[in-house]
XYZ file of C-alpha atoms in Angstrom:
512
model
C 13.035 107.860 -3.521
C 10.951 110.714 -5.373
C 13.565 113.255 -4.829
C 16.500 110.684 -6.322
C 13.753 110.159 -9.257
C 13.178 113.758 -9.851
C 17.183 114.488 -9.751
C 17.747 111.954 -12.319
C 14.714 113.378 -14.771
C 16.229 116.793 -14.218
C 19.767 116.130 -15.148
C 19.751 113.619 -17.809
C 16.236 114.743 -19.529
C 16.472 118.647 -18.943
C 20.410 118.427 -18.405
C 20.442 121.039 -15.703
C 23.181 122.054 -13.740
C 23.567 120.741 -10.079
C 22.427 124.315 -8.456
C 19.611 124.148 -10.325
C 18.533 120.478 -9.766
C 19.241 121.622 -5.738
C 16.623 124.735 -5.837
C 14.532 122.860 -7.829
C 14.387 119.828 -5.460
C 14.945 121.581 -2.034
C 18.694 119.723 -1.437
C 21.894 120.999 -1.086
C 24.516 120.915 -3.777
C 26.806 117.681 -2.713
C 23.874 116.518 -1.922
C 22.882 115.960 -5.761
C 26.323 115.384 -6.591
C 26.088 112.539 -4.370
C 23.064 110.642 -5.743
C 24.145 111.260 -9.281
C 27.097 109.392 -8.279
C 25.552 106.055 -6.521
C 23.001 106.049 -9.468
C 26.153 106.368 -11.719
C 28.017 103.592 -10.170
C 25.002 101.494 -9.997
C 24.352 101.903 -13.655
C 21.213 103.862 -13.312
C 19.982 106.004 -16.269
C 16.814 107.974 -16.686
C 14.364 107.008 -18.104
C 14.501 103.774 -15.295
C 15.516 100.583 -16.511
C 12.494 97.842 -16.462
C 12.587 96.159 -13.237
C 13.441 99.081 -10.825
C 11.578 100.274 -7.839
C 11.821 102.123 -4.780
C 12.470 98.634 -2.957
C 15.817 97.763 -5.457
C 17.157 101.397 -5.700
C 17.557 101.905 -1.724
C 19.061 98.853 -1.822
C 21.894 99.241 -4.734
C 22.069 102.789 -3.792
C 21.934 102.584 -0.403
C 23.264 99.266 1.665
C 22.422 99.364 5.059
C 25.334 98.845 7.132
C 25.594 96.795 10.091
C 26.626 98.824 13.462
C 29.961 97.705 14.727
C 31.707 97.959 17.995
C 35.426 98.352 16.479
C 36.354 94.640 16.582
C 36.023 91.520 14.313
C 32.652 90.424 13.972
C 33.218 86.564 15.065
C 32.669 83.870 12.537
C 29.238 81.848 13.625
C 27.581 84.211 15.469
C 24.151 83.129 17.237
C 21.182 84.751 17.385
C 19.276 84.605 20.418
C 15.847 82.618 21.081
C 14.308 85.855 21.582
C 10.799 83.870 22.470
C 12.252 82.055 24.858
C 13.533 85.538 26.369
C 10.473 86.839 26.724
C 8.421 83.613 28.073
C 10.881 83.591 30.823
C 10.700 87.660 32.042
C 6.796 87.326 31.334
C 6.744 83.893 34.043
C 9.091 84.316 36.473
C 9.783 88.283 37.915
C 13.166 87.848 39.567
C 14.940 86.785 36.061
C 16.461 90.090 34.095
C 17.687 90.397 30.749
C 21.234 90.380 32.668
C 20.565 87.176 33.370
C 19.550 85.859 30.422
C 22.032 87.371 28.689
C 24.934 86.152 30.824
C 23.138 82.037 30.024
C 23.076 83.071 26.665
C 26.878 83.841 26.684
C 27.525 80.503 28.261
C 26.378 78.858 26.078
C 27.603 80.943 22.718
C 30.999 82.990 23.957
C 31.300 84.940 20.933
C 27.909 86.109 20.722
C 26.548 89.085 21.250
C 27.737 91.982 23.831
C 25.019 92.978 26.373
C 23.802 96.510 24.754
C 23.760 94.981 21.531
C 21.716 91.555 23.249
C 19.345 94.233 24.998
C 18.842 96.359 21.666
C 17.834 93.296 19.308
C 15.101 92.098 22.218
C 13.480 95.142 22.239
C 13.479 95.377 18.533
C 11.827 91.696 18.775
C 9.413 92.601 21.091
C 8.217 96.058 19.548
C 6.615 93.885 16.921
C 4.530 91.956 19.126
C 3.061 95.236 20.618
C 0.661 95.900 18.393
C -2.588 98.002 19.162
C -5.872 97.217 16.647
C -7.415 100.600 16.224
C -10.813 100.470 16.754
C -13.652 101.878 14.874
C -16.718 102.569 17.079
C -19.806 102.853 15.200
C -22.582 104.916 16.294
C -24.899 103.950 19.203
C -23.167 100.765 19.282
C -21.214 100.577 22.345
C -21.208 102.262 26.592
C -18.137 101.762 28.228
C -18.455 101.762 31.696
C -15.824 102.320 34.843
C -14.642 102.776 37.929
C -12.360 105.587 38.304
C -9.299 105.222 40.723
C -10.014 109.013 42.191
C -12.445 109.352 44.846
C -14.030 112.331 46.615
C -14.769 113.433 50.094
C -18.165 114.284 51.819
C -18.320 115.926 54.969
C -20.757 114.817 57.734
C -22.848 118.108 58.705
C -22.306 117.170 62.337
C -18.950 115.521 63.283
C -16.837 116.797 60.124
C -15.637 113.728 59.686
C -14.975 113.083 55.893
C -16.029 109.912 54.061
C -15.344 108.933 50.418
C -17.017 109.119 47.998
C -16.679 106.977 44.578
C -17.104 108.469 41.012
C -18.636 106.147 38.616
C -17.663 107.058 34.777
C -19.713 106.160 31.470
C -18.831 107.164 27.856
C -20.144 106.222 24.499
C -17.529 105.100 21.757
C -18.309 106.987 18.872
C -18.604 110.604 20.296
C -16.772 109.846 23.384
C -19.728 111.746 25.085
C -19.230 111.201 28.835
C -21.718 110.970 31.866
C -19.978 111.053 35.788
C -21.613 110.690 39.129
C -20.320 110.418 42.939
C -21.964 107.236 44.837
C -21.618 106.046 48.073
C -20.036 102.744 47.517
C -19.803 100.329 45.025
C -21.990 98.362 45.480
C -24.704 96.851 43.383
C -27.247 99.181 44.491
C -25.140 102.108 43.534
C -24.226 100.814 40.117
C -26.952 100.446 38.418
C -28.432 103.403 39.820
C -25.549 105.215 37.891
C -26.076 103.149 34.883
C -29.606 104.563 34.845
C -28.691 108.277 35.062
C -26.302 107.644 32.077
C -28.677 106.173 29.717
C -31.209 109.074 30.691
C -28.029 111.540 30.052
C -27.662 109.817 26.938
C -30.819 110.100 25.969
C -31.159 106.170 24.616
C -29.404 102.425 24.992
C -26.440 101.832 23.286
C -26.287 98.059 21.661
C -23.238 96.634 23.923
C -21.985 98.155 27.576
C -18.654 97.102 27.805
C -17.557 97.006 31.834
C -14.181 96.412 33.494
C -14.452 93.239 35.282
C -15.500 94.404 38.937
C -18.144 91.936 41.161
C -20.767 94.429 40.317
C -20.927 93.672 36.066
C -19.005 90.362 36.435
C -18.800 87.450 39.063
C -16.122 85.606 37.806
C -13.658 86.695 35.633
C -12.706 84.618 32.336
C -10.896 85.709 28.903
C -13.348 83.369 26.879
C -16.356 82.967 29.110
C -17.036 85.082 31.848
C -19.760 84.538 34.346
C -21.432 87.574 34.314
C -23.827 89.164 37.473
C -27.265 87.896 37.264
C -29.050 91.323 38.905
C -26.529 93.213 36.300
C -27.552 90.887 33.381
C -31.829 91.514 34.378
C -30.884 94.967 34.053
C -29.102 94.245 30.333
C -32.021 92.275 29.373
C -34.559 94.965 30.742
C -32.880 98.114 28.912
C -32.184 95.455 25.832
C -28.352 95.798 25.799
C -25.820 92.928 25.528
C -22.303 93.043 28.331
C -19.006 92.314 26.856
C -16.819 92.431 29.476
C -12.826 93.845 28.704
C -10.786 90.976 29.059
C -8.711 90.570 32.238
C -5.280 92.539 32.685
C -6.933 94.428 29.063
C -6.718 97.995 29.253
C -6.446 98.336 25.759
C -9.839 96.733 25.221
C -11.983 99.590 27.384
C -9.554 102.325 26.470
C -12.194 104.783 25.262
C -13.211 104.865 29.335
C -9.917 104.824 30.182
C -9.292 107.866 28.673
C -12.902 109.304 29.621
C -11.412 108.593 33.486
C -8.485 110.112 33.032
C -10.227 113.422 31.808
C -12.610 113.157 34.887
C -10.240 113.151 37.302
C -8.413 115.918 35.631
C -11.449 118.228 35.142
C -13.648 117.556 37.288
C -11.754 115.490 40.719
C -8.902 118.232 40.173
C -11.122 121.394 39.571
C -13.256 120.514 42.875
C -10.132 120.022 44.916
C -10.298 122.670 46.694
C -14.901 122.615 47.520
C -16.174 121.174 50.474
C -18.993 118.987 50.341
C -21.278 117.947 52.989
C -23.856 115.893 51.176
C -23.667 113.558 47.928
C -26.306 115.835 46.572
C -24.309 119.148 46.248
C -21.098 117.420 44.694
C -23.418 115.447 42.044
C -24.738 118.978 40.910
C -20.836 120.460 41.111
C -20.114 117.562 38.628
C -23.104 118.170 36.470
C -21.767 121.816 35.696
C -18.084 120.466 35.114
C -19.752 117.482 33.260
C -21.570 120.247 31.014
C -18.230 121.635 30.175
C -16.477 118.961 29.878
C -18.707 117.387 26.868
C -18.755 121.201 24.882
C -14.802 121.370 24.997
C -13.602 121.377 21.324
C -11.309 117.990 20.451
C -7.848 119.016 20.037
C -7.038 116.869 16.846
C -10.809 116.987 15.277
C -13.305 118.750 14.848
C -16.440 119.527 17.172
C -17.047 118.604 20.099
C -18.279 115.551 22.547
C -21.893 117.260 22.707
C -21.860 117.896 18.698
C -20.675 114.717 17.826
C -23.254 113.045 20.345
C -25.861 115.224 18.892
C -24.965 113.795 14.939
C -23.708 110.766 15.490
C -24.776 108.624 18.773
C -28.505 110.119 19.434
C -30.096 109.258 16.057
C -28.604 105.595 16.636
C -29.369 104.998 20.268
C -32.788 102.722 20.619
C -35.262 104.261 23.198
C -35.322 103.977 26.948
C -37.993 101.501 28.111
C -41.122 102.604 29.399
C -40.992 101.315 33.199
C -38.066 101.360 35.227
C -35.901 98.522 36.364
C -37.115 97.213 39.628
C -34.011 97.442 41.908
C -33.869 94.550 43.309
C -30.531 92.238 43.796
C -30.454 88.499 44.075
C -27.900 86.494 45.281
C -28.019 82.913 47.159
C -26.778 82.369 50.716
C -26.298 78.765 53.076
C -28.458 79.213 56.431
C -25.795 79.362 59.322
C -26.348 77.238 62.750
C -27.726 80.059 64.215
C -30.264 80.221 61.652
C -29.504 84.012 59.889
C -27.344 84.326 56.439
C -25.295 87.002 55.820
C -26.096 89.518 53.378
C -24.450 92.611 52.939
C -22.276 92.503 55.758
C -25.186 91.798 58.454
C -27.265 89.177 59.139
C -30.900 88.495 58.984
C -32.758 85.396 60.045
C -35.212 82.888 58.775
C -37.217 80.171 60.853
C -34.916 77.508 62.256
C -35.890 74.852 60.646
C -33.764 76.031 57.607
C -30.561 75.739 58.799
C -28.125 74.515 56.266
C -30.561 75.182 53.915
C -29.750 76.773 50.768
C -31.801 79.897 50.180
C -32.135 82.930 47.644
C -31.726 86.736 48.939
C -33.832 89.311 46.982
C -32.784 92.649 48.204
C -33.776 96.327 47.260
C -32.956 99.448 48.809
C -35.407 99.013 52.061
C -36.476 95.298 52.152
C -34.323 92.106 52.027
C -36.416 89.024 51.580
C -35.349 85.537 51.910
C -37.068 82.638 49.835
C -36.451 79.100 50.114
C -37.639 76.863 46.743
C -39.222 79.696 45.100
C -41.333 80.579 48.429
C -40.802 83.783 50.502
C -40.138 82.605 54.036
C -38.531 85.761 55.613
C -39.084 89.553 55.151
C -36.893 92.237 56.851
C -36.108 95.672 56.643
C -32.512 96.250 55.214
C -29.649 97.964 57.879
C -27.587 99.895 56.805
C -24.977 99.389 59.568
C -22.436 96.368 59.350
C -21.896 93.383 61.575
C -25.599 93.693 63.033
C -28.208 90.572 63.466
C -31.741 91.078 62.308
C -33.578 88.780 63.666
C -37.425 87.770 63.910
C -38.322 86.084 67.565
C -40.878 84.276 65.726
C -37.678 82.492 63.833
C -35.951 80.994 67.340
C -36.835 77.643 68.832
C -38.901 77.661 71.653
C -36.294 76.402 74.141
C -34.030 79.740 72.689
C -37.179 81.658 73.442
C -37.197 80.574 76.941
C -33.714 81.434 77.439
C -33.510 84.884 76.086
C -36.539 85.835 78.303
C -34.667 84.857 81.466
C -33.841 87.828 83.648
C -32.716 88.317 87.052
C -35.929 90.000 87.908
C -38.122 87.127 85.977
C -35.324 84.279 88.016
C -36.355 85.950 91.107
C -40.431 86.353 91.040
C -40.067 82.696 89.767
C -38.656 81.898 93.374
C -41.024 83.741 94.887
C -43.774 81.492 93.766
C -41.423 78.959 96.656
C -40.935 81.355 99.012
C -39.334 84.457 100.347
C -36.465 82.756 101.342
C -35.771 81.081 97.852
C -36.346 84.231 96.206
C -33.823 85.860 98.972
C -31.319 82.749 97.930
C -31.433 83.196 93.973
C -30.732 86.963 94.768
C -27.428 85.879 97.089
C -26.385 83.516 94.053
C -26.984 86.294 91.482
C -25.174 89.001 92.689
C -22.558 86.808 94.068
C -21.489 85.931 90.266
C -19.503 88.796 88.104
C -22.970 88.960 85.502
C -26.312 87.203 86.710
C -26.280 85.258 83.531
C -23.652 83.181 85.600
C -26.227 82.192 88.330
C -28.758 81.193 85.938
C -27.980 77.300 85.847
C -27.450 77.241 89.803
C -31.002 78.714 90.153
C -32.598 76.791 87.718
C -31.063 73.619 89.115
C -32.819 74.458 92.468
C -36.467 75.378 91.097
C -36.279 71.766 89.983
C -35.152 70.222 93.460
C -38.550 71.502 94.007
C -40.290 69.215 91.600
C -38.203 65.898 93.258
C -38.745 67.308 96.459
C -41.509 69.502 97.993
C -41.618 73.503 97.370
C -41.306 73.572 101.388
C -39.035 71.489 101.819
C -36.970 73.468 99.007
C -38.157 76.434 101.307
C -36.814 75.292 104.511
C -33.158 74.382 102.810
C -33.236 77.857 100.928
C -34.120 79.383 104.777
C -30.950 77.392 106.349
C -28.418 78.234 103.102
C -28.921 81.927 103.767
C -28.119 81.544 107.473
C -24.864 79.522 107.025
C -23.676 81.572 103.925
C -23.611 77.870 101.338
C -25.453 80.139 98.843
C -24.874 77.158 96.011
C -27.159 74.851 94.275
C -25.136 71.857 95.674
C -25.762 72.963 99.317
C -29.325 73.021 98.612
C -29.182 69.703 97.136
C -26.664 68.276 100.375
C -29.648 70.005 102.667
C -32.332 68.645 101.003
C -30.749 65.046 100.560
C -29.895 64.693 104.063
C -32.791 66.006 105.762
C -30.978 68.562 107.318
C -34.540 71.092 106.227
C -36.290 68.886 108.456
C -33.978 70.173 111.427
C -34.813 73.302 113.179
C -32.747 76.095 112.366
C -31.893 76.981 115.621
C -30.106 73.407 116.471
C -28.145 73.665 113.405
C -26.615 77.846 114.115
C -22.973 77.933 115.406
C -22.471 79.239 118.880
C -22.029 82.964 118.838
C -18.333 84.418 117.813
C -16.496 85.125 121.608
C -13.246 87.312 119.486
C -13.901 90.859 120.424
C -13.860 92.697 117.348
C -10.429 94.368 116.374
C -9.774 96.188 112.981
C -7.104 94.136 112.177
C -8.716 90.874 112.318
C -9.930 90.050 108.253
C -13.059 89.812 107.945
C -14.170 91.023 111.845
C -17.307 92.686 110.542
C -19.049 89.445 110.060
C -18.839 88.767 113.774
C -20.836 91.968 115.096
């Protein structure tokens, strides 16, 4: 509206020509002839008539017109329940706006057309998407990431690759950014890389403000979220507070976002073509991109990440704490039946009288002890493998004891303590069986024949199974139980095989 104002002040107060009003304004000749006109036929005179403002003269001078598709607009015409619209493509992802519309139409025929439908929803629903800008003061917030990029680090040996994850911090006010490879992301790994960002940073911020991974938050929640209790120690000993980005929230961790997006461009892109072959070496190739990174000048401001750091978020950061965090990680775990709990995908056992117990898990990088009502009951050394059982012998029953130290050599010299013959016997019924393990019960049922019987009696049956081949704890027993040890041997043989041998005979070789 300025330039209508200044062509009316220039024509009827300095009565200049239209040429002259056009230089003087920067508009073309029918231009001016054309604003002189509405303002003529809406009675407008300079100076402005009380009551006129920018608001009233676009709308006397300038009616918005409605678009038209070259047919009558219909009497009546409904506007859709644009809410209801979107609560149905927001709940349920098979309905389209093709649908709706097509309801909509049943129920109002000389409503809307579909491109019109389509353009007035979209009009709707720009004004719900609105962004908050958000001022970041200084020293005040750390947000902290994830990114989606990872790296690979070549074994020395095999060549095989593994991958690496990149961990991403960035303060709000200067956006200065700290990135580091880890091996997983786990706990351990975590705060490990929060520490190295805080000493990059050279002080704690007030608030760290993490996506919602297991790590910084255990369950997830837009109004209360639970939040890790070996991440929330660490808060409490660096003396910061965790406000965790609501779920599905980009928007509200958008400064990391970003800072993620610029890692992966300068530093996950610009390494693409290294090879790595410890976590060491790529941590200092992303220290020298890092260094970079932070004294690139902004594009729309002034400085840089390192200057503004430097004037703005160092002066307000409070000081790192004296001692460092102790690196330990608790969690809880249920004892299983076979008396271990699983922690970090192994398994590590306490004494068996626990099972079903509840019990806490307080883990560091070497050690992983178990305590049960505030009292340490188990300590082991922490694997790094997965799917193994640690396990103390001290922690089995006795009876589980017993078992695990029968072998076939200890089965045998237990026999021996019988006789030759029984040892002779548990040797037949071992390697008879597809493992010795298998022969364990039949041998152990026959040691005790010898406690309901007599070892020689047990002796003479073993002495008479061997000869007639009934290598089996129930021929023992049948022996034993019908005297037939008592018997001399040589009344009980078979007579002596007559067949000559003959190759084609099965089995001929056991009558030579």
């Amino acid at each position: 509206m300025r330039k209508l104002w200044e062509v009316l002040r220039l024509r009827f107060e300095l009565n200049l020509g239209y040429q002259q009003i056009g230089r003087s304004c920067s508009l073309g000749v029918g231009t001016v002839h054309k604003y002189l006109k509405r303002a003529e036929a809406a009675g407008l005179t300079w100076p402005l008539p009380d009551g006129w403002d920018d608001a009233r003269a676009e709308a006397e001078l300038f009616p918005r017109r409605e678009i038209t598709t070259g047919e009558p607009k219909p009497a009546g015409r409904t506007t859709p329940d644009f809410a209801a619209v979107h609560e149905q493509l927001r709940t349920n992802k098979y309905v389209t706006l093709q649908l709706l519309w097509e309801e909509y139409r049943q129920t109002h025929p000389e409503g809307y057309r579909y491109s019109r439908f389509c353009e007035l929803y979209q009009r709707w629903r720009s004004k719900l998407d609105v962004v908050l800008r958000q001022d970041h003061k200084a020293g005040e917030k750390m947000f902290v990431d994830w990114a989606g990029a990872t790296m690979p680090v070549y074994d020395r040996h095999t060549g095989q690759p593994w991958t690496a994850s990149l961990f991403v911090a960035t303060l709000g006010a200067s956006s200065y950014t700290w990135a580091e490879a880890t091996r997983d992301q786990q706990m351990e790994s975590w705060l490990r890389a929060h520490v190295h960002a805080l000493e990059h940073f050279k002080g704690v911020p007030a608030l760290a403000i993490p996506d919602n991974t297991k790590t910084g938050v255990t369950k997830a929640h837009r109004y209360d979220p639970d939040l890790n209790p070996t991440y929330y120690n660490f808060a409490l000993h660096y003396g910061f507070g965790i406000v965790p980005a609501r779920p599905y929230r980009a928007r509200d961790k958008a400064k990391v976002e970003n800072a993620v997006q610029v890692a992966q461009r300068w530093i996950v892109a610009a390494l693409r073509h290294r090879k790595f072959f410890s976590l060491a070496d790529l941590n200092q190739a992303i220290v020298e991109l890092l260094a970079k990174l932070n004294q690139r000048p902004f594009r729309k401001k002034d400085g840089t990440r390192t200057t503004l750091w430097e004037t703005l978020d160092r002066p307000a950061l409070r000081p790192l704490p004296a001692e460092a965090f102790d690196m330990s990680e608790w969690s809880r775990a249920r004892v299983n039946i076979d008396y271990h709990v699983a922690f970090d995908a192994n398994f590590y056992s306490v004494p068996y009288g626990l099972v079903q117990e509840l019990v806490e898990i307080r883990s560091t990088p070497a050690t992983v002890e178990i305590l049960h009502r505030g009292a340490r009951v188990a300590s082991h050394l922490r694997s790094r493998g997965r799917g193994l059982a640690i396990t103390n012998e001290e922690h089995r029953p006795k009876s589980h004891r017993a078992h695990l130290e029968w072998t076939p050599g200890r089965m045998v010299h237990w026999a021996s303590t019988i006789g030759p013959h029984t040892a002779r016997l548990f040797e037949r019924i071992m390697n008879d069986k597809p493992h010795p393990e298998m022969g364990y019960r039949g041998c152990l049922g026959i040691i005790r024949l010898a406690n309901k019987y007599t070892p020689q009696r047990v002796e003479a049956a073993a002495e008479r199974a061997l000869l007639t081949g009934a290598c089996r704890y129930k021929s023992v027993e049948s022996i034993l139980k019908n005297s037939l040890d008592q018997v001399p041997v040589t009344q009980s043989l078979p007579p002596a095989a007559t067949t000559p041998p003959h190759d084609n005979i099965r089995g001929s070789e056991y009558f030579e």
